[in-house]
Amino acid sequence: MTRTFLFTVGAKGGVGKSFFAEALLDYAEENSIPWKAFDCDGSTRTLRRVFGDDPRVKEYEMRDQGSLDAMLQDAAESEESLIVADLRAGSDAEFLPFFTAVLEELGDDLKEAGLDICAAALIANETDSIFATAQWAKQLKNNVRWAFIENEVRGPVTPLRETQEGRALTAACQPIQIVLPAMNVEDAGNLRKANLSIRTLMAKIQAKEKVEGLTDLGPKARIKKYRRGLHEAFDQFVPQLLKLNDE
């Protein structure tokens, strides 16, 4: 059985790595896809805060070699279909040298063990997000599969196909792609403030629990509409990510 080990890529904070990771895990949960998550950002601990004490979420420290080793071993021994590692901003200094060496020396062994490695690059409305992805791609090359996530949650993103740099990067990486639709800025901030994912908010709404700034009629309608658009995007993306059509 092939298992997908996906890790988020981005040189700086604010491009939406953690939002994408939690949204993907929400989708997996709602569609009965077995998952495991590694929270590798000790400064924000977003996945831990959102998913609470769920034992499927584990924490690893990118600055510690023993922790990096343990994370890789955990991924290799996992039976879940989807394993998501949310890396901290700027983790290229620790993670890239480590993982590049692993892929060069053990890439074939990992494939034989059924572990499919996918780098998920977040492309936001900051121009350096493309530059950061290019730097990761230069190191990882074609030793991983690539996923490009054009994140419009915090504002419009110039499509990769419309820029010379984006076209060159897409041609080099041959990624699967998804666009995360724009979200009301206030709603996104209130979700983060409440330490809720969209799925956990929906559960509170169904239970008629009050959440400040999120359960009144206006935000509730916006978030339900946003969730529908997000799921439509994941409906196309996840089968490609997990290679479901290849089985």
Coordinates of N, CA and C in Angstrom, one line a residue:
M1 N 0.8 -1.2 0.0 CA 0.0 0.0 0.0 C 0.9 1.3 0.0
T2 N 0.6 2.2 -0.9 CA 1.4 3.4 -1.0 C 0.8 4.4 0.0
R3 N 1.7 5.0 0.8 CA 1.3 6.1 1.7 C 2.0 7.4 1.3
T4 N 1.3 8.5 1.4 CA 1.8 9.8 1.0 C 2.3 10.5 2.2
F5 N 3.6 10.9 2.2 CA 4.2 11.8 3.2 C 4.4 13.1 2.6
L6 N 3.5 14.1 3.0 CA 3.6 15.4 2.5 C 4.1 16.4 3.6
F7 N 5.1 17.3 3.1 CA 5.5 18.3 4.0 C 5.4 19.7 3.4
T8 N 5.1 20.7 4.2 CA 4.8 22.0 3.7 C 6.2 22.8 3.5
V9 N 6.2 23.6 2.4 CA 7.4 24.3 2.0 C 7.1 25.8 2.0
G10 N 8.0 26.6 2.6 CA 7.9 28.0 2.6 C 9.0 28.6 3.4
A11 N 9.6 29.7 3.0 CA 10.7 30.3 3.7 C 10.3 31.2 4.8
K12 N 9.1 31.7 4.8 CA 8.6 32.7 5.8 C 7.3 32.3 6.3
G13 N 6.9 33.0 7.4 CA 5.6 32.7 7.9 C 4.5 33.6 7.2
G14 N 3.3 33.2 7.3 CA 2.2 34.0 6.7 C 1.8 33.6 5.3
V15 N 2.4 32.6 4.7 CA 2.0 32.2 3.4 C 0.9 31.1 3.4
G16 N 0.6 30.6 4.6 CA -0.6 29.7 4.7 C -0.2 28.2 4.8
K17 N 1.0 27.9 5.2 CA 1.4 26.5 5.4 C 0.5 25.7 6.3
S18 N 0.3 26.3 7.5 CA -0.5 25.6 8.6 C -2.0 25.6 8.2
F19 N -2.5 26.6 7.6 CA -3.9 26.6 7.2 C -4.1 25.5 6.2
F20 N -3.2 25.4 5.2 CA -3.4 24.3 4.2 C -3.3 23.0 4.9
A21 N -2.4 22.8 5.8 CA -2.2 21.5 6.5 C -3.5 21.1 7.2
E22 N -4.0 22.1 8.0 CA -5.2 21.7 8.8 C -6.4 21.5 7.9
A23 N -6.5 22.3 6.8 CA -7.6 22.1 5.9 C -7.6 20.7 5.2
L24 N -6.4 20.3 4.8 CA -6.2 19.0 4.2 C -6.5 17.9 5.2
L25 N -6.1 18.0 6.4 CA -6.4 17.0 7.5 C -7.9 17.0 7.8
D26 N -8.6 18.2 7.8 CA -10.0 18.2 7.9 C -10.7 17.4 6.8
Y27 N -10.3 17.7 5.6 CA -10.9 17.0 4.5 C -10.7 15.5 4.6
A28 N -9.5 15.1 5.0 CA -9.2 13.6 5.2 C -10.1 13.0 6.3
E29 N -10.3 13.8 7.4 CA -11.1 13.3 8.5 C -12.6 13.1 8.0
E30 N -13.1 14.1 7.2 CA -14.5 14.0 6.8 C -14.7 13.0 5.7
N31 N -13.6 12.6 5.1 CA -13.8 11.6 4.0 C -13.2 10.2 4.4
S32 N -13.0 10.0 5.7 CA -12.5 8.7 6.2 C -11.2 8.2 5.6
I33 N -10.3 9.2 5.4 CA -9.0 8.9 4.9 C -8.1 8.8 6.1
P34 N -7.5 7.7 6.4 CA -6.6 7.6 7.6 C -5.4 8.5 7.5
W35 N -5.2 9.3 8.6 CA -4.1 10.3 8.6 C -3.4 10.4 9.9
K36 N -2.2 11.0 9.7 CA -1.3 11.3 10.9 C -0.7 12.7 10.6
A37 N -0.4 13.4 11.6 CA 0.2 14.8 11.4 C 1.4 15.0 12.3
F38 N 2.4 15.7 11.8 CA 3.5 16.1 12.5 C 3.6 17.6 12.6
D39 N 3.4 18.1 13.8 CA 3.5 19.6 14.0 C 5.0 19.9 14.3
C40 N 5.6 20.5 13.3 CA 7.1 20.8 13.4 C 7.4 22.3 13.6
D41 N 6.4 23.0 14.1 CA 6.6 24.5 14.3 C 6.4 24.7 15.8
G42 N 7.4 24.6 16.6 CA 7.3 24.8 18.0 C 6.9 26.2 18.5
S43 N 7.1 27.2 17.6 CA 6.8 28.6 17.9 C 5.3 28.9 17.9
T44 N 4.6 28.2 17.0 CA 3.1 28.4 16.9 C 2.3 27.2 17.3
R45 N 2.8 26.0 17.1 CA 2.1 24.8 17.5 C 0.6 24.8 16.9
T46 N 0.5 25.2 15.7 CA -0.9 25.4 15.1 C -1.7 24.1 15.1
L47 N -1.1 23.0 14.6 CA -1.8 21.8 14.5 C -2.2 21.2 15.9
R48 N -1.3 21.4 16.8 CA -1.6 20.9 18.2 C -2.7 21.7 18.8
R49 N -2.7 23.1 18.6 CA -3.7 23.9 19.2 C -5.1 23.6 18.5
V50 N -5.1 23.4 17.2 CA -6.3 23.2 16.5 C -6.9 21.8 16.8
F51 N -6.0 20.8 16.8 CA -6.5 19.4 17.0 C -6.4 18.9 18.4
G52 N -6.0 19.8 19.3 CA -6.0 19.5 20.7 C -5.1 18.2 21.0
D53 N -5.6 17.4 21.9 CA -4.9 16.2 22.3 C -5.1 15.0 21.4
D54 N -5.5 15.2 20.2 CA -5.7 14.1 19.2 C -4.3 13.3 19.1
P55 N -4.3 12.0 19.4 CA -3.0 11.3 19.4 C -2.4 11.1 18.0
R56 N -3.2 11.4 17.0 CA -2.7 11.3 15.6 C -1.7 12.5 15.3
V57 N -1.7 13.5 16.2 CA -0.9 14.7 16.0 C 0.3 14.5 16.9
K58 N 1.5 14.5 16.3 CA 2.8 14.4 17.1 C 3.6 15.7 16.8
E59 N 4.4 16.0 17.8 CA 5.3 17.2 17.7 C 6.7 16.8 17.6
Y60 N 7.4 17.5 16.6 CA 8.9 17.3 16.4 C 9.5 18.6 16.2
E61 N 10.8 18.7 16.6 CA 11.6 19.9 16.6 C 12.6 19.8 15.5
M62 N 12.5 20.8 14.6 CA 13.4 20.8 13.4 C 14.8 21.1 13.7
R63 N 15.1 21.8 14.8 CA 16.5 22.1 15.2 C 17.2 21.0 15.9
D64 N 16.5 19.9 16.1 CA 17.1 18.8 16.9 C 17.3 17.6 16.0
Q65 N 18.5 17.1 15.8 CA 18.8 16.0 14.9 C 18.1 14.7 15.3
G66 N 18.0 14.5 16.6 CA 17.3 13.3 17.0 C 15.8 13.3 16.7
S67 N 15.3 14.5 16.8 CA 13.9 14.7 16.5 C 13.6 14.5 15.0
L68 N 14.5 15.0 14.2 CA 14.3 14.8 12.8 C 14.4 13.3 12.4
D69 N 15.3 12.6 13.0 CA 15.5 11.2 12.8 C 14.2 10.5 13.2
A70 N 13.7 10.9 14.4 CA 12.5 10.2 14.9 C 11.3 10.5 14.0
M71 N 11.1 11.7 13.4 CA 10.0 12.0 12.5 C 10.1 11.1 11.3
L72 N 11.3 11.0 10.7 CA 11.4 10.2 9.5 C 11.1 8.8 9.8
Q73 N 11.5 8.2 10.9 CA 11.2 6.9 11.2 C 9.7 6.7 11.5
D74 N 9.1 7.6 12.1 CA 7.7 7.6 12.4 C 6.9 7.5 11.0
A75 N 7.3 8.4 10.1 CA 6.7 8.4 8.8 C 6.8 7.1 8.1
A76 N 8.0 6.5 8.1 CA 8.3 5.3 7.4 C 7.5 4.1 8.0
E77 N 7.3 4.1 9.3 CA 6.6 3.0 9.9 C 5.1 3.2 10.0
S78 N 4.6 4.4 9.6 CA 3.2 4.7 9.7 C 2.4 3.9 8.7
E79 N 1.2 3.5 9.0 CA 0.3 2.8 8.2 C -0.8 3.7 7.6
E80 N -0.9 4.9 8.0 CA -1.9 5.8 7.5 C -1.7 6.2 6.0
S81 N -2.8 6.4 5.3 CA -2.7 6.8 3.9 C -2.0 8.1 3.7
L82 N -2.3 9.0 4.6 CA -1.8 10.4 4.5 C -1.0 10.8 5.8
I83 N 0.2 11.3 5.6 CA 1.0 11.8 6.7 C 1.4 13.2 6.3
V84 N 1.1 14.2 7.2 CA 1.3 15.6 6.9 C 2.2 16.2 7.9
A85 N 3.4 16.7 7.4 CA 4.3 17.4 8.3 C 4.2 18.9 8.0
D86 N 3.8 19.7 9.0 CA 3.8 21.2 8.9 C 5.1 21.7 9.4
L87 N 6.0 22.1 8.5 CA 7.3 22.6 8.9 C 7.2 24.1 9.3
R88 N 8.1 24.5 10.2 CA 8.1 25.9 10.6 C 8.7 26.8 9.5
A89 N 8.4 28.1 9.6 CA 9.0 29.0 8.6 C 10.5 29.0 8.8
G90 N 11.2 29.0 7.7 CA 12.6 29.1 7.7 C 13.3 27.8 8.1
S91 N 12.6 26.7 8.0 CA 13.1 25.4 8.3 C 14.1 24.8 7.3
D92 N 14.3 25.5 6.2 CA 15.1 25.0 5.2 C 16.6 24.8 5.7
A93 N 17.0 25.6 6.7 CA 18.3 25.5 7.2 C 18.6 24.2 7.9
E94 N 17.5 23.6 8.5 CA 17.7 22.3 9.2 C 17.2 21.2 8.3
F95 N 16.0 21.4 7.8 CA 15.3 20.2 7.1 C 15.9 19.9 5.7
L96 N 16.2 20.9 5.0 CA 16.7 20.6 3.6 C 18.0 19.8 3.5
P97 N 19.0 20.1 4.3 CA 20.2 19.3 4.2 C 20.0 17.9 4.7
F98 N 19.2 17.8 5.7 CA 18.8 16.4 6.3 C 18.1 15.6 5.3
F99 N 17.0 16.2 4.7 CA 16.1 15.4 3.9 C 16.7 15.2 2.5
T100 N 17.5 16.1 2.0 CA 18.2 15.9 0.7 C 19.1 14.7 0.8
A101 N 19.8 14.6 1.9 CA 20.7 13.4 2.1 C 19.9 12.1 2.2
V102 N 18.8 12.2 2.9 CA 18.0 11.0 3.0 C 17.5 10.5 1.7
L103 N 17.0 11.5 0.9 CA 16.5 11.1 -0.5 C 17.5 10.6 -1.4
E104 N 18.7 11.2 -1.3 CA 19.8 10.8 -2.2 C 20.3 9.3 -1.8
E105 N 20.3 9.0 -0.6 CA 20.8 7.7 -0.1 C 19.8 6.7 0.0
L106 N 18.5 7.1 0.4 CA 17.5 6.1 0.7 C 16.2 6.2 -0.1
G107 N 16.3 7.1 -1.1 CA 15.1 7.3 -1.9 C 14.4 6.1 -2.4
D108 N 15.2 5.2 -3.0 CA 14.7 4.0 -3.6 C 14.1 3.1 -2.5
D109 N 14.8 3.0 -1.3 CA 14.3 2.2 -0.2 C 12.9 2.7 0.3
L110 N 12.8 4.0 0.3 CA 11.5 4.6 0.8 C 10.4 4.3 -0.2
K111 N 10.7 4.3 -1.5 CA 9.7 4.0 -2.5 C 9.3 2.5 -2.4
E112 N 10.3 1.6 -2.2 CA 10.0 0.2 -2.1 C 9.2 -0.1 -0.8
A113 N 9.4 0.8 0.2 CA 8.6 0.6 1.4 C 7.2 1.2 1.2
G114 N 6.9 1.8 0.1 CA 5.6 2.4 -0.2 C 5.3 3.8 0.3
L115 N 6.4 4.5 0.6 CA 6.3 5.9 1.1 C 6.6 6.8 -0.1
D116 N 5.5 7.6 -0.5 CA 5.6 8.5 -1.6 C 5.8 9.9 -1.0
I117 N 6.9 10.6 -1.3 CA 7.2 11.9 -0.7 C 6.7 13.0 -1.6
C118 N 6.0 13.9 -1.0 CA 5.4 15.1 -1.7 C 5.8 16.4 -1.0
A119 N 6.4 17.3 -1.7 CA 6.6 18.7 -1.1 C 5.5 19.6 -1.6
A120 N 4.8 20.2 -0.6 CA 3.7 21.1 -0.9 C 4.2 22.5 -0.7
A121 N 4.3 23.2 -1.8 CA 4.8 24.6 -1.8 C 3.7 25.6 -1.8
L122 N 3.7 26.5 -0.8 CA 2.6 27.5 -0.7 C 3.0 28.7 -1.5
I123 N 2.2 29.1 -2.5 CA 2.4 30.3 -3.3 C 1.4 31.3 -2.9
A124 N 1.8 32.4 -2.3 CA 0.9 33.4 -1.8 C 1.1 34.7 -2.6
N125 N 0.6 35.8 -2.1 CA 0.7 37.0 -2.8 C 2.0 37.8 -2.6
E126 N 2.9 37.1 -1.9 CA 4.3 37.7 -1.8 C 5.2 37.1 -2.9
T127 N 5.9 37.9 -3.6 CA 6.7 37.4 -4.7 C 7.8 36.4 -4.2
D128 N 8.3 36.6 -3.0 CA 9.4 35.7 -2.6 C 8.9 34.3 -2.3
S129 N 7.6 34.0 -2.3 CA 7.1 32.7 -2.1 C 7.5 31.8 -3.3
I130 N 7.5 32.4 -4.5 CA 8.0 31.7 -5.7 C 9.5 31.5 -5.6
F131 N 10.2 32.5 -5.2 CA 11.7 32.3 -5.0 C 12.0 31.3 -4.0
A132 N 11.3 31.2 -2.9 CA 11.6 30.2 -1.8 C 11.3 28.8 -2.4
T133 N 10.3 28.6 -3.1 CA 9.9 27.3 -3.7 C 11.0 26.9 -4.7
A134 N 11.5 27.9 -5.5 CA 12.6 27.6 -6.4 C 13.9 27.1 -5.7
Q135 N 14.2 27.7 -4.5 CA 15.3 27.3 -3.8 C 15.2 25.8 -3.3
W136 N 14.0 25.5 -2.8 CA 13.7 24.1 -2.3 C 13.8 23.2 -3.5
A137 N 13.2 23.6 -4.6 CA 13.2 22.7 -5.8 C 14.7 22.4 -6.3
K138 N 15.5 23.4 -6.2 CA 16.9 23.3 -6.6 C 17.6 22.2 -5.8
Q139 N 17.3 22.1 -4.5 CA 17.9 21.1 -3.7 C 17.2 19.7 -3.8
L140 N 15.9 19.7 -3.8 CA 15.2 18.4 -3.8 C 15.1 17.8 -5.2
K141 N 15.1 18.7 -6.2 CA 15.0 18.2 -7.6 C 13.8 17.4 -7.8
N142 N 14.0 16.3 -8.5 CA 12.9 15.4 -8.8 C 12.9 14.2 -7.9
N143 N 13.5 14.3 -6.7 CA 13.5 13.3 -5.7 C 12.2 13.2 -4.9
V144 N 11.3 14.2 -5.2 CA 10.0 14.3 -4.5 C 9.0 14.6 -5.6
R145 N 7.7 14.3 -5.3 CA 6.6 14.8 -6.1 C 6.3 16.2 -5.6
W146 N 5.8 17.1 -6.4 CA 5.6 18.5 -6.0 C 4.1 18.7 -6.1
A147 N 3.6 19.5 -5.1 CA 2.2 20.1 -5.1 C 2.4 21.6 -4.9
F148 N 1.8 22.4 -5.8 CA 1.8 23.8 -5.7 C 0.4 24.2 -5.2
I149 N 0.4 25.0 -4.1 CA -0.9 25.5 -3.5 C -0.9 27.0 -3.7
E150 N -1.7 27.5 -4.6 CA -1.9 28.9 -4.8 C -2.9 29.4 -3.7
N151 N -2.4 30.1 -2.7 CA -3.2 30.4 -1.5 C -3.8 31.8 -1.6
E152 N -5.1 31.9 -1.9 CA -5.7 33.2 -2.0 C -6.4 33.6 -0.8
V153 N -6.2 32.9 0.3 CA -7.0 33.1 1.6 C -6.8 34.6 2.0
R154 N -5.5 35.1 1.9 CA -5.2 36.4 2.4 C -5.1 37.5 1.2
G155 N -5.5 37.1 0.0 CA -5.5 38.0 -1.1 C -5.2 37.3 -2.4
P156 N -5.6 38.0 -3.5 CA -5.4 37.4 -4.8 C -3.9 37.0 -5.1
V157 N -3.7 35.9 -5.8 CA -2.4 35.5 -6.2 C -2.3 35.5 -7.7
T158 N -1.2 36.1 -8.2 CA -1.0 36.0 -9.7 C -0.8 34.6 -10.1
P159 N -1.6 34.0 -11.0 CA -1.5 32.6 -11.3 C 0.0 32.3 -11.9
L160 N 0.5 31.2 -11.5 CA 1.9 30.8 -11.9 C 2.0 30.9 -13.4
R161 N 1.0 30.5 -14.2 CA 1.1 30.5 -15.6 C 1.2 31.9 -16.2
E162 N 1.0 32.9 -15.4 CA 1.0 34.3 -16.0 C 2.3 35.0 -15.7
T163 N 3.3 34.3 -15.1 CA 4.6 34.9 -14.8 C 5.7 34.0 -15.4
Q164 N 6.8 34.6 -15.9 CA 7.9 33.8 -16.4 C 8.5 32.9 -15.4
E165 N 8.6 33.4 -14.1 CA 9.2 32.6 -13.1 C 8.3 31.4 -12.7
G166 N 7.0 31.7 -12.7 CA 6.0 30.7 -12.4 C 5.9 29.6 -13.4
R167 N 6.0 30.0 -14.7 CA 6.0 29.0 -15.8 C 7.2 28.1 -15.7
A168 N 8.4 28.7 -15.5 CA 9.6 28.0 -15.4 C 9.6 27.0 -14.3
L169 N 9.1 27.4 -13.1 CA 9.1 26.6 -11.9 C 8.1 25.4 -12.1
T170 N 7.0 25.7 -12.8 CA 6.0 24.7 -13.0 C 6.5 23.6 -14.0
A171 N 7.2 24.1 -15.0 CA 7.8 23.2 -16.0 C 8.9 22.3 -15.4
A172 N 9.6 22.9 -14.4 CA 10.7 22.1 -13.8 C 10.1 21.1 -12.8
C173 N 9.1 21.4 -12.1 CA 8.6 20.5 -11.0 C 7.4 19.6 -11.4
Q174 N 6.7 20.0 -12.5 CA 5.5 19.2 -12.9 C 4.6 18.9 -11.7
P175 N 4.1 19.9 -11.1 CA 3.3 19.7 -9.8 C 1.9 19.3 -10.1
I176 N 1.2 18.7 -9.1 CA -0.2 18.8 -9.0 C -0.5 20.1 -8.4
Q177 N -1.7 20.7 -8.6 CA -2.0 22.0 -8.2 C -3.4 22.2 -7.6
I178 N -3.5 23.1 -6.7 CA -4.8 23.5 -6.1 C -4.8 25.0 -5.8
V179 N -5.9 25.6 -5.9 CA -6.1 27.0 -5.5 C -7.0 27.0 -4.3
L180 N -6.5 27.6 -3.2 CA -7.3 27.8 -2.0 C -8.0 29.1 -2.2
P181 N -9.3 29.1 -2.2 CA -10.1 30.3 -2.5 C -9.9 31.4 -1.4
A182 N -10.2 32.6 -1.8 CA -10.1 33.7 -0.9 C -11.1 33.6 0.3
M183 N -10.7 34.0 1.4 CA -11.5 33.9 2.6 C -11.6 35.3 3.3
N184 N -12.8 35.6 3.8 CA -12.9 36.9 4.6 C -11.8 37.0 5.6
V185 N -11.1 38.1 5.6 CA -10.0 38.3 6.5 C -10.4 38.2 8.0
E186 N -11.5 38.8 8.3 CA -11.9 38.8 9.7 C -12.3 37.4 10.1
D187 N -13.0 36.7 9.3 CA -13.3 35.3 9.6 C -12.1 34.4 9.8
A188 N -11.1 34.6 8.9 CA -9.8 33.8 9.1 C -9.2 34.2 10.4
G189 N -9.1 35.5 10.8 CA -8.5 35.9 12.0 C -9.3 35.3 13.2
N190 N -10.6 35.3 13.2 CA -11.4 34.8 14.3 C -11.2 33.3 14.4
L191 N -11.1 32.6 13.3 CA -10.8 31.1 13.4 C -9.5 30.9 14.1
R192 N -8.5 31.6 13.7 CA -7.1 31.5 14.3 C -7.2 31.8 15.8
K193 N -7.9 32.9 16.1 CA -8.0 33.3 17.5 C -8.7 32.3 18.4
A194 N -9.7 31.6 17.8 CA -10.4 30.6 18.6 C -9.7 29.2 18.5
N195 N -8.6 29.1 17.8 CA -7.9 27.8 17.7 C -8.8 26.7 17.1
L196 N -9.6 27.1 16.0 CA -10.5 26.2 15.4 C -10.2 26.0 13.9
S197 N -10.4 24.8 13.4 CA -10.4 24.6 12.0 C -11.8 24.8 11.5
I198 N -12.0 24.8 10.2 CA -13.4 25.0 9.7 C -14.2 23.8 10.1
R199 N -13.7 22.6 10.1 CA -14.4 21.4 10.5 C -14.8 21.5 12.0
T200 N -13.9 21.8 12.9 CA -14.3 21.9 14.3 C -15.3 23.0 14.6
L201 N -15.2 24.1 13.8 CA -16.2 25.2 13.9 C -17.6 24.7 13.5
M202 N -17.6 23.9 12.4 CA -18.9 23.4 11.9 C -19.5 22.5 13.0
A203 N -18.7 21.7 13.7 CA -19.2 20.8 14.7 C -19.8 21.7 15.9
K204 N -19.2 22.8 16.2 CA -19.7 23.7 17.2 C -21.0 24.3 16.8
I205 N -21.1 24.7 15.5 CA -22.3 25.3 15.0 C -23.4 24.3 15.0
Q206 N -23.1 23.0 14.7 CA -24.2 22.0 14.7 C -24.6 21.7 16.1
A207 N -23.7 21.8 17.1 CA -24.1 21.6 18.5 C -24.7 22.9 19.1
K208 N -24.8 23.9 18.3 CA -25.4 25.2 18.7 C -24.6 25.9 19.8
E209 N -23.3 25.7 19.7 CA -22.4 26.4 20.7 C -22.0 27.7 20.1
K210 N -21.9 28.7 21.0 CA -21.5 30.1 20.6 C -20.0 30.3 20.5
V211 N -19.6 30.8 19.4 CA -18.1 31.2 19.2 C -18.1 32.6 18.8
E212 N -17.4 33.5 19.5 CA -17.4 34.9 19.3 C -16.9 35.2 17.8
G213 N -17.7 35.9 17.1 CA -17.3 36.4 15.8 C -17.5 35.4 14.7
L214 N -18.0 34.2 15.0 CA -18.0 33.1 14.0 C -19.4 32.4 13.9
T215 N -20.2 32.5 14.9 CA -21.5 31.7 14.8 C -22.7 32.6 14.6
D216 N -22.5 33.9 14.5 CA -23.6 34.8 14.1 C -23.9 34.5 12.6
L217 N -25.1 34.9 12.1 CA -25.6 34.5 10.8 C -24.6 34.9 9.7
G218 N -24.1 36.1 9.7 CA -23.2 36.5 8.6 C -22.0 35.7 8.5
P219 N -21.1 35.6 9.5 CA -19.9 34.8 9.4 C -20.2 33.3 9.1
K220 N -21.3 32.8 9.8 CA -21.7 31.4 9.6 C -22.0 31.1 8.1
A221 N -22.7 32.0 7.4 CA -23.1 31.8 6.0 C -21.8 31.9 5.2
R222 N -20.9 32.9 5.5 CA -19.7 33.0 4.7 C -18.8 31.8 4.8
I223 N -18.7 31.3 6.0 CA -17.7 30.1 6.2 C -18.3 28.9 5.7
K224 N -19.6 28.7 5.7 CA -20.2 27.5 5.1 C -20.0 27.5 3.6
K225 N -20.2 28.7 3.0 CA -19.9 28.8 1.6 C -18.5 28.6 1.2
Y226 N -17.6 29.1 2.1 CA -16.1 28.9 1.8 C -15.8 27.5 1.9
R227 N -16.3 26.8 2.9 CA -16.1 25.4 3.1 C -16.5 24.6 1.9
R228 N -17.6 24.9 1.3 CA -18.1 24.2 0.1 C -17.1 24.4 -1.1
G229 N -16.6 25.6 -1.3 CA -15.6 25.8 -2.3 C -14.3 25.1 -2.1
L230 N -13.9 25.1 -0.8 CA -12.6 24.5 -0.4 C -12.7 23.0 -0.7
H231 N -13.8 22.4 -0.4 CA -14.0 20.9 -0.6 C -14.1 20.6 -2.1
E232 N -14.6 21.5 -2.8 CA -14.7 21.2 -4.3 C -13.2 21.2 -4.8
A233 N -12.4 22.1 -4.3 CA -11.0 22.1 -4.7 C -10.3 20.9 -4.3
F234 N -10.5 20.4 -3.1 CA -9.8 19.2 -2.6 C -10.4 18.0 -3.3
D235 N -11.6 18.0 -3.7 CA -12.2 16.8 -4.4 C -11.3 16.5 -5.7
Q236 N -10.8 17.6 -6.3 CA -9.9 17.4 -7.5 C -8.5 17.1 -7.1
F237 N -8.0 17.7 -6.0 CA -6.6 17.6 -5.6 C -6.2 16.3 -4.9
V238 N -7.1 15.9 -3.9 CA -6.7 14.7 -3.1 C -6.5 13.4 -3.8
P239 N -7.4 13.1 -4.8 CA -7.2 11.8 -5.6 C -5.8 11.8 -6.3
Q240 N -5.4 13.0 -6.8 CA -4.1 13.1 -7.4 C -3.0 12.9 -6.4
L241 N -3.2 13.6 -5.2 CA -2.2 13.5 -4.2 C -1.9 12.1 -3.7
L242 N -3.0 11.4 -3.4 CA -2.9 10.0 -2.9 C -2.9 9.0 -4.0
K243 N -2.9 9.4 -5.3 CA -2.8 8.5 -6.4 C -3.9 7.5 -6.4
L244 N -5.1 8.0 -6.0 CA -6.2 7.1 -5.9 C -6.7 6.5 -7.3
N245 N -6.5 7.3 -8.3 CA -6.9 6.9 -9.7 C -5.9 5.9 -10.3
D246 N -4.7 5.7 -9.6 CA -3.7 4.8 -10.1 C -3.9 3.4 -9.5
E247 N -4.8 3.3 -8.5 CA -4.9 2.0 -7.9 C -6.0 1.1 -8.5

